[in-house]
């Protein structure tokens, strides 16, 4: 007997869940209120001739195991690195640009708060220590909690 599962929400998380459940042999239906699937991973035209993602930079956080398990590269997935991580225009006509290269980012931060460069280095060291652990935890089944 085939089991049917309904996934409410066709964002990237819902689609990943649906793909794994379908691979496991379940019959899966995905329902989404928007006319387009993908959630935050969708690139849309926000002004004639200008396209941008809602938040698809987060796709770069998509676990490599998911990319491999679902053969996403074979299905056309290309993760294109951004030339600028973030751009924040300021009221005086200046802007803060978060560059992906650490040296460029440090120079940009120094324009506003030289003292924060050491804080950024410390933050990056903490991330480097924690991120591999969190990535491993993401692949573990959470413990069953019984009331």
Coordinates of C-alpha atoms in Angstrom, one line a residue:
X1 CA 0.0 0.0 0.0
X2 CA 1.4 3.4 -1.0
X3 CA 1.5 6.0 1.6
X4 CA 0.7 9.5 0.6
X5 CA 2.3 12.6 2.0
X6 CA 1.2 16.2 1.5
X7 CA 3.9 18.9 1.8
X8 CA 2.4 22.4 2.4
X9 CA 4.7 24.9 0.9
X10 CA 6.8 24.6 -2.2
X11 CA 9.8 26.5 -1.0
X12 CA 13.3 25.0 -1.3
X13 CA 12.9 23.2 2.1
X14 CA 9.5 21.7 1.1
X15 CA 10.9 20.6 -2.2
X16 CA 13.9 18.9 -0.6
X17 CA 11.6 17.1 1.8
X18 CA 9.3 16.0 -1.1
X19 CA 12.3 14.7 -3.1
X20 CA 13.6 12.6 -0.2
X21 CA 10.2 11.2 0.6
X22 CA 9.6 10.4 -3.0
X23 CA 13.0 8.6 -3.2
X24 CA 11.9 6.6 -0.2
X25 CA 8.8 5.4 -2.1
X26 CA 6.1 7.6 -0.8
X27 CA 3.6 9.3 -3.0
X28 CA 4.1 13.0 -2.5
X29 CA 1.9 16.0 -3.3
X30 CA 3.3 19.5 -2.9
X31 CA 0.9 22.4 -2.5
X32 CA 2.0 26.0 -2.8
X33 CA -0.1 29.2 -2.8
X34 CA 2.2 31.1 -5.1
X35 CA 2.3 30.5 -8.8
X36 CA 6.0 29.7 -8.6
X37 CA 7.9 27.0 -6.6
X38 CA 11.2 27.6 -4.8
X39 CA 10.4 30.0 -2.0
X40 CA 13.5 32.1 -1.0
X41 CA 15.5 30.4 -3.8
X42 CA 13.5 32.0 -6.6
X43 CA 14.9 34.7 -8.8
X44 CA 12.2 37.1 -9.9
X45 CA 12.0 40.3 -12.0
X46 CA 11.4 43.2 -9.5
X47 CA 11.5 45.9 -12.2
X48 CA 11.4 45.5 -16.0
X49 CA 14.7 44.1 -17.0
X50 CA 16.0 43.6 -13.5
X51 CA 16.1 40.2 -11.8
X52 CA 17.2 39.4 -8.3
X53 CA 16.7 36.6 -5.8
X54 CA 14.5 37.0 -2.8
X55 CA 17.1 35.3 -0.7
X56 CA 18.7 32.7 -2.8
X57 CA 22.2 33.4 -1.5
X58 CA 21.0 31.0 1.2
X59 CA 21.1 28.3 -1.3
X60 CA 24.8 28.4 -0.9
X61 CA 24.0 27.1 2.6
X62 CA 22.3 24.0 1.0
X63 CA 24.2 21.1 2.5
X64 CA 26.5 19.4 -0.1
X65 CA 25.0 16.0 0.8
X66 CA 21.6 17.2 -0.4
X67 CA 23.1 18.5 -3.6
X68 CA 24.8 15.1 -4.2
X69 CA 21.8 12.9 -3.0
X70 CA 19.4 14.7 -5.3
X71 CA 21.9 15.0 -8.3
X72 CA 21.0 18.7 -8.4
X73 CA 24.0 19.6 -10.6
X74 CA 22.9 17.1 -13.2
X75 CA 19.5 18.7 -13.1
X76 CA 21.0 22.2 -13.7
X77 CA 21.9 23.6 -10.3
X78 CA 24.7 26.1 -10.6
X79 CA 25.7 28.1 -7.5
X80 CA 27.1 31.3 -8.8
X81 CA 29.2 33.2 -6.2
X82 CA 28.1 36.8 -5.7
X83 CA 30.6 39.6 -6.5
X84 CA 29.2 41.5 -3.5
X85 CA 27.7 39.9 -0.5
X86 CA 25.6 42.9 0.5
X87 CA 25.1 46.5 -0.5
X88 CA 23.8 49.0 2.0
X89 CA 23.2 52.5 0.5
X90 CA 23.5 55.2 3.1
X91 CA 21.5 58.5 3.3
X92 CA 24.6 60.6 2.5
X93 CA 25.1 58.9 -0.8
X94 CA 27.8 56.6 0.4
X95 CA 27.3 52.9 0.8
X96 CA 28.6 50.0 2.8
X97 CA 29.7 47.1 0.7
X98 CA 30.2 43.7 2.2
X99 CA 32.8 42.2 -0.1
X100 CA 33.3 38.4 -0.1
X101 CA 37.1 38.7 0.2
X102 CA 38.2 39.1 3.8
X103 CA 40.8 41.8 3.0
X104 CA 38.3 43.9 1.0
X105 CA 35.7 43.6 3.7
X106 CA 38.2 44.6 6.4
X107 CA 39.1 47.7 4.4
X108 CA 35.4 48.6 4.0
X109 CA 34.7 48.1 7.7
X110 CA 37.7 50.3 8.6
X111 CA 36.1 53.2 6.7
X112 CA 33.4 53.2 9.4
X113 CA 34.8 51.5 12.5
X114 CA 38.5 50.5 12.5
X115 CA 38.0 48.9 15.9
X116 CA 35.5 46.4 14.5
X117 CA 38.1 44.7 12.3
X118 CA 39.4 42.7 15.3
X119 CA 35.8 41.8 16.2
X120 CA 35.2 40.6 12.7
X121 CA 38.3 38.4 12.8
X122 CA 37.2 36.9 16.2
X123 CA 33.7 36.3 14.8
X124 CA 35.1 34.5 11.7
X125 CA 37.3 32.3 13.9
X126 CA 34.3 31.4 16.0
X127 CA 32.3 30.5 12.8
X128 CA 35.2 28.5 11.5
X129 CA 35.1 26.4 14.7
X130 CA 31.4 26.0 14.9
X131 CA 30.1 25.6 11.3
X132 CA 31.6 22.1 10.6
X133 CA 30.0 20.8 13.8
X134 CA 26.6 22.3 13.0
X135 CA 26.8 20.9 9.4
X136 CA 27.4 17.4 10.9
X137 CA 24.5 17.9 13.3
X138 CA 22.2 18.9 10.5
X139 CA 22.5 15.3 9.1
X140 CA 21.6 13.6 12.3
X141 CA 18.1 12.5 13.2
X142 CA 16.8 14.5 16.2
X143 CA 16.1 12.5 19.3
X144 CA 12.6 11.4 19.9
X145 CA 11.0 13.3 22.7
X146 CA 8.2 11.5 24.5
X147 CA 5.7 13.4 26.7

